[in-house]
């Protein structure tokens, strides 16, 4: 219990003192995870909507692959992205390895299937009669799509929350493709791992408390928006 208390005290000290390094890590965490979540939403919502509303040969296989991707191990994603962006990889000429951009790519790949899967479930859970009622009222295809998304908004916000949760807590892929470089690619999760390896358990606990507080604040905001939609 003493380590937890010391970690809490250290977290408060770092925040109150305005420690520049800590705030840079917090900013980079928000930047990387926020950007990755945005890209996953831009990919997952349209893809999930199309899969939920369409029917074509092989659709079940595609949905199965999406569901498989929801549990994709982050270290596997990190390895694939590392191989792709490494010097001798197909995209090595871009020089993105060990940069925040590489971390965004890895995290977006992790979160996109999560957002897609939740979107499919949210839209398919709607009563099929709603679509017929909307069309009977003379709505166009675009209006139909908009109204269906509005009806499924609680589930769609759950998709965003799940996607954000998947990236804000990710560590394996971030270390592999980002390198955990101080002042460049270090985020709260990787900084926590580094401090544990160094034996600085109080600072590691402080970073974990800051990370949990940050994640809770953003999730609470999204949850508030979701529940207002009721």
Phi, psi and omega in degrees: 000330182297322180296319179298315180296317179295324177295319178296316179297318180294321178297316179295320180297316181295322182285316182292322181285349180069037181307120187297318181297317181296316181290330174295320178294319178297314180299317181293324177299312179296320182296310183292308183291323178295316179295317179298319178296318179300312180296321179294326177290317179297331178272312189288319182296309178297317181295316178296323179295315179298315181293328181286327187259351185250167177219125181204159179300131180090004182298317181299324178295317179297316180295322178297320178294323176297315179296324175297318180296336179295336178247022182295126180298128180303325181293330177292316177299316179301319179295314180297316179294320179298315180296324181288323185264354180294168187306322182258011177278170182298333180246020181297333182294345180283339179066037184266347183296140182064041174227160175303329179298318178297323179293321177297316179301312181297315181292324178295322177296323179292318187277332185302314177297327178296311180297318180297313181297317178294323179295315178302313181296320182295316183285321180290341179283349178291149177296125181302336181291338180299319180297318180294321180295319180295316179294325180293335179276003175088020181287146175282174179297320180294317178295321177300314181298315181299316181292323177294320178294323177295320179294329183263014189298328179296315178292325180292322176292327174296325177296318179295316180298317180295320178297317178296318179298327180290330183264327183292334182261000186283139181226319185300307181294324181297318179292320184294316184263343181259331178083354179056048183273126180297131180082001182224302185233007180284126176240178187298320181293313182289327177295323178297315178299318180299314182292326176296316179297331179275351180086009179270075187291328178295315180292321177299317178295321178298314178299320181293323178293318177298318179297315179297319179296317179297312180297320180295318181299314181291318179296321178296321178297313180294322179295321178299317177295324179294313184287335173295332180290350178295000000 
